[in-house]
Coordinates of C-alpha atoms in Angstrom, one line a residue:
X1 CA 0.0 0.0 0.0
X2 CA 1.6 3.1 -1.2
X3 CA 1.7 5.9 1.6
X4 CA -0.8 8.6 -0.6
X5 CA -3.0 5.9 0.1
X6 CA -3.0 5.8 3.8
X7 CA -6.5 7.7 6.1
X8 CA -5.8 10.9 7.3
X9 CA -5.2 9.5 10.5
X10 CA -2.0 7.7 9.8
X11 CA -0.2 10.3 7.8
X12 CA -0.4 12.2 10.7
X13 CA 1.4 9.5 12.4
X14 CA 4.2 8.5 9.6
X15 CA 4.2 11.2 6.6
X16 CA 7.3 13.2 6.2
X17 CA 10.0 11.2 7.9
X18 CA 11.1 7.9 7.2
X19 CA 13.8 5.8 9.1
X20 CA 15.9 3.1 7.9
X21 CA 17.8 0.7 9.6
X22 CA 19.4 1.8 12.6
X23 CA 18.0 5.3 12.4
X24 CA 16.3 7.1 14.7
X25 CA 12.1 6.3 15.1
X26 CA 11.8 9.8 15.9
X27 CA 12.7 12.9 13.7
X28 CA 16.0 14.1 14.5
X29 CA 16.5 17.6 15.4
X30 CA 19.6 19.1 12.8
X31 CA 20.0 21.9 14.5
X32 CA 22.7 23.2 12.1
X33 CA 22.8 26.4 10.3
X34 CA 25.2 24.8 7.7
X35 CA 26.2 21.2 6.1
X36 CA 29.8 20.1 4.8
X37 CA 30.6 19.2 1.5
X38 CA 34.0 17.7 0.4
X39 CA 34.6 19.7 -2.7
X40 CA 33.9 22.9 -4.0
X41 CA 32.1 21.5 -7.0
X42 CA 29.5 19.9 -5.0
X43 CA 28.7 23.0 -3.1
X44 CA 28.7 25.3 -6.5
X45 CA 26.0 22.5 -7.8
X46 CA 23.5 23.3 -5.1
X47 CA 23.8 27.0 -5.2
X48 CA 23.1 26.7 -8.9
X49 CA 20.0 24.1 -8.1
X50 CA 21.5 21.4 -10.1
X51 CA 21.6 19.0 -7.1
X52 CA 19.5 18.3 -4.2
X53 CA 20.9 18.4 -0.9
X54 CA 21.3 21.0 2.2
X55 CA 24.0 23.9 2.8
X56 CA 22.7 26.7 4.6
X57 CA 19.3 26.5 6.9
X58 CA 17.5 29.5 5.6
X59 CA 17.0 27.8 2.3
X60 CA 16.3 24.1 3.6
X61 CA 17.0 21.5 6.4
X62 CA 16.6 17.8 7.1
X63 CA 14.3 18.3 9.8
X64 CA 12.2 21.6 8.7
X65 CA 12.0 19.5 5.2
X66 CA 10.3 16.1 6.9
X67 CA 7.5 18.5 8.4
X68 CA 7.1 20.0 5.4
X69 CA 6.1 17.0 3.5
X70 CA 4.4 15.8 5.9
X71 CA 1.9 18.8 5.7
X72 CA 2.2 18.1 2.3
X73 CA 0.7 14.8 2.8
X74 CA -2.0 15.4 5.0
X75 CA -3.2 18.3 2.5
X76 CA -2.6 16.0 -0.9
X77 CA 0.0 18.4 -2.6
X78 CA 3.1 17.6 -4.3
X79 CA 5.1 20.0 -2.1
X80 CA 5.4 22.6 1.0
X81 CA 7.3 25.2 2.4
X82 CA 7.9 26.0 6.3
X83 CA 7.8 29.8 7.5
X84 CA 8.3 31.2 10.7
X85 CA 4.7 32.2 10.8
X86 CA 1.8 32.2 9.4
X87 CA 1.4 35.9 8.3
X88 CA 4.6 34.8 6.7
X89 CA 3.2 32.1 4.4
X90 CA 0.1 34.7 3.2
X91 CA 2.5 36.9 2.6
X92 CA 5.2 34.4 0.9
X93 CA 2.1 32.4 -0.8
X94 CA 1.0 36.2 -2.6
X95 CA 4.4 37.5 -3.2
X96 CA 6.1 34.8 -5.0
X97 CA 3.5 35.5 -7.8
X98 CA 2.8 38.9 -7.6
X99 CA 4.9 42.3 -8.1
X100 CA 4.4 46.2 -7.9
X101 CA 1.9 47.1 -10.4
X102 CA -0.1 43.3 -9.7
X103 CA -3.8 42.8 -8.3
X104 CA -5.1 40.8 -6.0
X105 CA -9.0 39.8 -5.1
X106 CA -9.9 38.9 -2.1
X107 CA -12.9 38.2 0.7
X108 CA -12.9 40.5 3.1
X109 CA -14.0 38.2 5.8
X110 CA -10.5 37.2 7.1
X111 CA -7.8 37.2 10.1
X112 CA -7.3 40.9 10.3
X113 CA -3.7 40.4 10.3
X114 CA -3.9 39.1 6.6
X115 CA -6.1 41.9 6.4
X116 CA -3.6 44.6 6.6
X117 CA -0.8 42.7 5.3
X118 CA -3.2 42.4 1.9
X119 CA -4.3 45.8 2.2
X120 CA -2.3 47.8 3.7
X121 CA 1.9 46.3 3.8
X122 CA 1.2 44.9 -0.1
X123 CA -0.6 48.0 -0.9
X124 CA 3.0 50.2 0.1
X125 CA 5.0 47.5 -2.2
X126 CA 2.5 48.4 -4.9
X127 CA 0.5 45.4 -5.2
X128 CA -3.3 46.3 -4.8
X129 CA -6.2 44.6 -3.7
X130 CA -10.1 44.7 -3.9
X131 CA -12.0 43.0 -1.2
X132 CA -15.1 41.3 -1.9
X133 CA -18.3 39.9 -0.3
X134 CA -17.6 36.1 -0.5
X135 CA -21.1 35.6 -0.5
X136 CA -22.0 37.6 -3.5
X137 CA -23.1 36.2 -6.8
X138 CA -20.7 35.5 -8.8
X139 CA -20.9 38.3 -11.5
X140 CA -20.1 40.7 -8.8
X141 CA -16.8 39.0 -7.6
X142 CA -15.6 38.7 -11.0
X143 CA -16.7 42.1 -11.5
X144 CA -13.2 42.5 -9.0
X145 CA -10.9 41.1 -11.7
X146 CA -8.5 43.1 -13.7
X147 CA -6.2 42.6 -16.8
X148 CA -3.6 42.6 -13.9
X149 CA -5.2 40.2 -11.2
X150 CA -2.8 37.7 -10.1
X151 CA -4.4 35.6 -7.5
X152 CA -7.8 35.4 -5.5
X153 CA -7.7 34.5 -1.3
X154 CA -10.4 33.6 1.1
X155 CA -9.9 31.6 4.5
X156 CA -11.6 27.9 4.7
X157 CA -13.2 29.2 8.1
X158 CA -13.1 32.7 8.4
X159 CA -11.6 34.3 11.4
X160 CA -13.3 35.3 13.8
X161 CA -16.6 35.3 12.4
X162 CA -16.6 31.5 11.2
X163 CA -18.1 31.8 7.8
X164 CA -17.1 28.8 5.3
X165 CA -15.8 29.9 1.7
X166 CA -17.5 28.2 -0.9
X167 CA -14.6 27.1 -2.6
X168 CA -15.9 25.5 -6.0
X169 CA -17.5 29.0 -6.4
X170 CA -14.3 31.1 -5.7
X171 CA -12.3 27.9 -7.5
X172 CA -14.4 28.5 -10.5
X173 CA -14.2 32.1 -10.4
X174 CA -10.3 32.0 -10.1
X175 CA -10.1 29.6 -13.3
X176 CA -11.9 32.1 -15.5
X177 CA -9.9 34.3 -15.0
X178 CA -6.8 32.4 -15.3
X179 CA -5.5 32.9 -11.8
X180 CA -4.9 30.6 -8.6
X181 CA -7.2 30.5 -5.7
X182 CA -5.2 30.4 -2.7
X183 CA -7.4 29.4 0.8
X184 CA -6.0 29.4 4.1
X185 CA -7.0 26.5 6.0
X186 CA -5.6 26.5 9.0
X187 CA -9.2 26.6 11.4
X188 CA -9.9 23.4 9.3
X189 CA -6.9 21.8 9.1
X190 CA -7.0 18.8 6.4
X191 CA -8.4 16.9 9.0
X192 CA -11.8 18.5 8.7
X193 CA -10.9 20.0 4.7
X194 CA -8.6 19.6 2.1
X195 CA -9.2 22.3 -0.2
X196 CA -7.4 20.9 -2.9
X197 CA -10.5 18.4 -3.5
X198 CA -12.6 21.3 -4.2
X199 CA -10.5 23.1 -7.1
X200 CA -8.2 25.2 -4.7
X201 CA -4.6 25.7 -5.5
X202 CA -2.5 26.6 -3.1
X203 CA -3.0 26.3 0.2
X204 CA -1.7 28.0 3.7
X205 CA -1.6 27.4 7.0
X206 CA -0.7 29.4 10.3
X207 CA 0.8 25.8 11.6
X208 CA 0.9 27.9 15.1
X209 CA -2.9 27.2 15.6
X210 CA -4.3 23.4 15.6
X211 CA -1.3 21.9 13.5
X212 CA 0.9 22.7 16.6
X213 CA -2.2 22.3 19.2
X214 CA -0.3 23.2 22.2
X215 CA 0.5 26.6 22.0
X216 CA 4.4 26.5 22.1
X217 CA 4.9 27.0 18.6
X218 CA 4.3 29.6 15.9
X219 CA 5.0 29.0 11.9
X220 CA 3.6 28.8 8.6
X221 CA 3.2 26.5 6.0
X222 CA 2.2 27.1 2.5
X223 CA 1.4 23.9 0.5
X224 CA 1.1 23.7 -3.6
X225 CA -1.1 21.1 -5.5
X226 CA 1.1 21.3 -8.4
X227 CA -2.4 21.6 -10.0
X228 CA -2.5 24.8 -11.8
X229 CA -1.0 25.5 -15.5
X230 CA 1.6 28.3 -15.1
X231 CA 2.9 27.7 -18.4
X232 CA -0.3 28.1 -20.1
X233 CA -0.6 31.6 -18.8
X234 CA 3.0 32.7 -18.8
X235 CA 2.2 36.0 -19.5
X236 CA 0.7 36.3 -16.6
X237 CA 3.4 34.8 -14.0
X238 CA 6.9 35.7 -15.3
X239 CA 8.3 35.0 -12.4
X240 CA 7.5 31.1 -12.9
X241 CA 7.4 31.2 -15.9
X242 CA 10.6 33.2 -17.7
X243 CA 14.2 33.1 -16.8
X244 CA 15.5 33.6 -13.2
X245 CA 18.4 35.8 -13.8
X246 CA 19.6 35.5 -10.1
X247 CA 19.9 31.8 -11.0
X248 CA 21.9 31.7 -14.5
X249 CA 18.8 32.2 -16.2
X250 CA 17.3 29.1 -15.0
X251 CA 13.2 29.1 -15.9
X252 CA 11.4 27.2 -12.6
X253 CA 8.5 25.7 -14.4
X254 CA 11.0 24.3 -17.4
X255 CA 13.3 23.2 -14.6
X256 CA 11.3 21.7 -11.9
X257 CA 7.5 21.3 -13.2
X258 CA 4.6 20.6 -10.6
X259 CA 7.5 21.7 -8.3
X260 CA 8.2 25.2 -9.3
X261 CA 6.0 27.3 -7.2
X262 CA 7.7 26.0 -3.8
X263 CA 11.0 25.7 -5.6
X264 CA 11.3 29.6 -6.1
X265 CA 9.6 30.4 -2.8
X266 CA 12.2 28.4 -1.5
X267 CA 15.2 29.0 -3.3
X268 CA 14.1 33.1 -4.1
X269 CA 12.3 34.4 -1.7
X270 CA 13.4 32.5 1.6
X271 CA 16.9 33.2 0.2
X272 CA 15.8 36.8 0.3
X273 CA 13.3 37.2 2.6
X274 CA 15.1 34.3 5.3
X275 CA 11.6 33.6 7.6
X276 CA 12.5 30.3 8.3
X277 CA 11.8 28.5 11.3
X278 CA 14.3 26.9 13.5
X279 CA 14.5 23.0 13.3
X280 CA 13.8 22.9 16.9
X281 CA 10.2 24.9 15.9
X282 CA 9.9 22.5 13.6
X283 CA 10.1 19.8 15.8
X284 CA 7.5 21.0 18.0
X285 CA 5.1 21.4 15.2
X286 CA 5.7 17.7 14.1
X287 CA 4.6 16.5 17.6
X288 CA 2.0 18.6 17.0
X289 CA 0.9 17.4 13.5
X290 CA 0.8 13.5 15.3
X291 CA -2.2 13.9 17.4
X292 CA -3.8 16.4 15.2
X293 CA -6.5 14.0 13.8
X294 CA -7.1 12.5 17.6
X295 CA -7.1 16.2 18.5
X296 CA -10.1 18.0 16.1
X297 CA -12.3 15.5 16.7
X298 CA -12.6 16.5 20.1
X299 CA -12.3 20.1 19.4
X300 CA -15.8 20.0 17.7
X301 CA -18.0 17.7 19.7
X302 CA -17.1 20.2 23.1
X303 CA -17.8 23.2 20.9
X304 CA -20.9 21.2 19.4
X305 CA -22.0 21.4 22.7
X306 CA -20.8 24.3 24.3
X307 CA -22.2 26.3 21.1
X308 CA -25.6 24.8 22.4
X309 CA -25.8 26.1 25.6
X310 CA -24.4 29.7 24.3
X311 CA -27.2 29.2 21.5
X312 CA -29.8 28.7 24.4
X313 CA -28.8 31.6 27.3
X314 CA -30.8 34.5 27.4
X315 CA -27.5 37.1 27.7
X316 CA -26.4 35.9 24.4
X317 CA -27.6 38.0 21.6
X318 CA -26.2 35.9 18.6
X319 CA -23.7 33.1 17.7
X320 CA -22.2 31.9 15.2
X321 CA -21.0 28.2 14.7
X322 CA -21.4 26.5 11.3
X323 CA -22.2 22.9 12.6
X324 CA -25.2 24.3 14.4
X325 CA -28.7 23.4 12.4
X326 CA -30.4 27.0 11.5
X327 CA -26.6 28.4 11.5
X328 CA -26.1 30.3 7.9
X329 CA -23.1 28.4 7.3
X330 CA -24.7 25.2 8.1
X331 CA -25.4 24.2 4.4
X332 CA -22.0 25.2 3.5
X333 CA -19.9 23.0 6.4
X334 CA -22.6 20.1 5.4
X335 CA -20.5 20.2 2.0
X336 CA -16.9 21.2 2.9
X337 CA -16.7 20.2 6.8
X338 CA -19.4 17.0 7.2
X339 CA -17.0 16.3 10.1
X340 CA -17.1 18.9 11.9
X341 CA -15.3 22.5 11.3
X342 CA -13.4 23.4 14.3
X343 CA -13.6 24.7 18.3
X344 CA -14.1 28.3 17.7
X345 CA -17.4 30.1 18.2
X346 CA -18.5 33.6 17.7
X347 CA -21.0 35.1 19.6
X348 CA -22.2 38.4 20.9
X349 CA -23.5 39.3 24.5
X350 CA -26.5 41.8 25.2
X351 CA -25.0 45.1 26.4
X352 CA -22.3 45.2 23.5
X353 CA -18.7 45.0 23.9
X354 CA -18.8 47.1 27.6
X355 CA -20.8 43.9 28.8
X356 CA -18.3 41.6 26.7
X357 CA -15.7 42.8 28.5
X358 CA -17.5 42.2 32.0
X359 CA -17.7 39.0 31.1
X360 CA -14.8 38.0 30.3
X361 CA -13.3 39.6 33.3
X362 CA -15.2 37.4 35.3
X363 CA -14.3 34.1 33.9
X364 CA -11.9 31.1 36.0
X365 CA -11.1 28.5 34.2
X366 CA -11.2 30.2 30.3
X367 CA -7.9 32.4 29.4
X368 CA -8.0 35.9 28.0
X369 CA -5.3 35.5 25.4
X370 CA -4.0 36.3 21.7
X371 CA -4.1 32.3 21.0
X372 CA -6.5 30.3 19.3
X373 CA -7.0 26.8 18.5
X374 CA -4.8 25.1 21.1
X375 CA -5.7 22.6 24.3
X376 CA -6.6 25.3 26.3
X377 CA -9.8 26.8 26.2
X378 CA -9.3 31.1 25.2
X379 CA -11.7 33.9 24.8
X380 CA -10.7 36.7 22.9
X381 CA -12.7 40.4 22.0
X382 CA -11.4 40.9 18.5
X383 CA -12.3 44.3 18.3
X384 CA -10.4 45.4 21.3
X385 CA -7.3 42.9 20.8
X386 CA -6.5 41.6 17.6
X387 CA -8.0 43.4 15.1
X388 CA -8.0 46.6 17.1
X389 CA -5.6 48.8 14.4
X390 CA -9.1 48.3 12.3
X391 CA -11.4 51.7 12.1
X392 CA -15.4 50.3 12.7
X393 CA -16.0 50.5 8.5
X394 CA -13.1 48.2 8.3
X395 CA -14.3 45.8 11.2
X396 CA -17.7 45.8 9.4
X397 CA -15.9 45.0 5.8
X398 CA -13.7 42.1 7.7
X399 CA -17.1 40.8 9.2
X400 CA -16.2 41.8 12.7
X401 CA -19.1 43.1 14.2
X402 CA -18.0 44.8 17.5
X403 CA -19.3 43.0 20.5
X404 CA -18.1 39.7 18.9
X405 CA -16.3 37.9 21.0
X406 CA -13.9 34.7 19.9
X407 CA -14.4 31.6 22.4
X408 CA -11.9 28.7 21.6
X409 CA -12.5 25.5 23.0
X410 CA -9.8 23.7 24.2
X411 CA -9.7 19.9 25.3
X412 CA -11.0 20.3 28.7
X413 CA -13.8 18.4 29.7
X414 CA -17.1 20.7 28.1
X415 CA -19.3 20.2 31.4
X416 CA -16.4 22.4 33.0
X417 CA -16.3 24.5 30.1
X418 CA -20.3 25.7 30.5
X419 CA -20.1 25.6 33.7
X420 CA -17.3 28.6 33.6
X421 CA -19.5 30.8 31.1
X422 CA -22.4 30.0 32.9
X423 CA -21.3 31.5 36.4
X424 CA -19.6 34.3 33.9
X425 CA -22.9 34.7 32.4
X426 CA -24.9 35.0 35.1

């Protein structure tokens, strides 16, 4: 039985790394920034990419490599990257396609981090972008599209305000107009979706979230289904598709193939750019990625329930959790998340964000923190913390309303877990 053809469950257990005789069961840490070579020849080869192997750490390592293909795995792409977080693979995942003078489309229902790196930091480096309704028909979203449109983005579950992407409707939409859809999964994780299966083309993570699941890491991971014809639109992606000077005028799609979108963000832009993460990071991640399909399981059956009782409570004014009946979404994760879409609710209390502070001032057991989507249950007030650089038309655009407030449910037993926002509650 040929690995590919493993469940999800067990290439979270043995993708990426695999020992011979005598070799350590567990993934060694190289924690090396370099790697000797006997001759000067050999060396020359790999700076030139004529030869496979590992000489300086920003570029590539053993151990950073083995988590990186075992993302790969668990997503069903023919290669991956590691960054050292994951505003660093959006950014990475855009860039390595897109220069001064490019456009992007976007929804506007997403992290508001990736928010203003997309519309703010890409917008200085003169790449623009037009955010969109990802529930509009779709004549208006293509309506976006320009001559000079180099990619569409949405999230798989938007943060914070959990709204699915339809991604056959944005995959279709991309293919039109001879561009890539590019999803970040990471509230999903492949456990729940694989976005690939759907028409999406590259795919991100910020692997600091349920990929690591403990809250001791933070990275990125951008993943390539080697799906998408570069070649057939070259005059769109130059980049890919024309000669690298830097490299001896090496061409990355007539080198390397279905590999040539994570070969130049590895071998240009990390080269560059250097946001690498350290092998011991990486290490921690692949601990991580192990328990990951033990883990989400979990994740959703507490919030199932937890989402219930919010759902239920007379000082909650609204919630949002796609995998409850009568939730908009609902339809939507029946198609792309029948098993379940993650531990994070939205949900706004009666008295607005004054009273939604209250609250969770007076919780025990749940954390105020930046963190989501570890084992430890955290509440969060986006519109105070996280996405607090965001003016109220902004919030509104990002689908932020302000008294929502971000519960993520850990592992804890969920009897404790309502029995905390109850006595907050009350």
């Amino acid at each position: 039985m040929n690995k590919k053809d493993y469940s999800i469950g067990t290439l979270c257990v043995h993708a990426g790394y695999n020992p011979h005789k005598g070799e350590s069961r567990q993934l060694p840490i190289i924690q090396s920034t370099t790697f000797k070579y006997d001759s000067s020849e050999q060396m020359a080869r790999l700076f030139d990419l004529e030869d496979t192997g590992y000489f300086y750490t920003r570029l590539q390592n053993p151990t950073n490599d083995a988590v990186a293909a075992q993302i790969a795995a668990l997503e069903g792409g023919v290669a991956a990257m590691l960054t050292s977080s994951g505003q660093a693979a959006n950014f990475f995942a855009c860039f390595n396609i897109c220069q001064a003078g490019d456009h992007i489309v976007s929804a506007s229902s997403i992290y508001g981090g990736t928010f203003n790196l997309l519309g703010t930091s890409l917008q200085k480096m003169g790449i623009e972008v037009t955010f969109i309704d990802q529930d509009a028909p779709e004549e208006a979203i293509a309506a976006a599209f320009r001559p000079e449109t180099k990619l569409l983005f949405g999230e798989t579950l938007s943060n914070p305000g959990m709204k699915v992407l339809d991604i056959e409707k944005f995959a279709r939409i991309a293919h039109e107009h001879d561009v890539p859809l590019i999803v970040d999964n990471t509230f999903a994780t492949p456990v729940n979706c694989r976005p690939f299966e759907f028409g999406a083309d590259i795919v991100t993570h910020s692997t600091t979230k349920y990929m690591d699941g403990q809250g001791v890491h933070v990275g990125g991971a951008i993943v390539d289904s080697g799906n998408f014809p570069w070649e057939e639109h070259a005059e769109k992606f130059p980049g890919l598709c024309t000669p690298d000077e830097s490299y001896h005028g090496l061409t990355y799609t007539e080198k390397f193939g279905k590999l040539a979108y994570i070969t130049k963000a590895t071998s240009q832009l990390m080269r560059d750019l250097g946001s690498i993460p350290s092998p011991q990071n990486a290490f921690y991640l692949h601990l991580g990625l192990q328990t990951l399909h033990v883990r989400m399981p979990r994740h959703c059956s507490s919030a199932f329930q937890v989402a219930q009782f919010l759902q239920n409570h007379p000082q909650v004014n609204w919630i949002n959790y796609p995998d409850l009946p009568g939730d908009s979404e609902h339809t939507k994760q029946q198609k792309y998340l029948p098993k379940g879409s993650c531990g994070v609710i939205a949900f706004g209390i009666k008295g607005g964000r004054e009273n939604a502070i209250r609250f969770m001032d007076r919780l025990r057991l749940i954390t105020i923190e930046t963190h989501v989507a570890d084992c430890h249950t955290c509440i969060l007030h986006p519109a105070s913390h996280t996405h607090r650089q965001l003016t109220d038309e902004q919030l509104l655009e990002a689908g932020v309303a302000p008294d929502l407030t971000r519960l993520s449910i850990g592992l804890e037993d969920p009897e404790d877990i309502i029995e905390d926002l109850k006595q907050a509650l009350d």
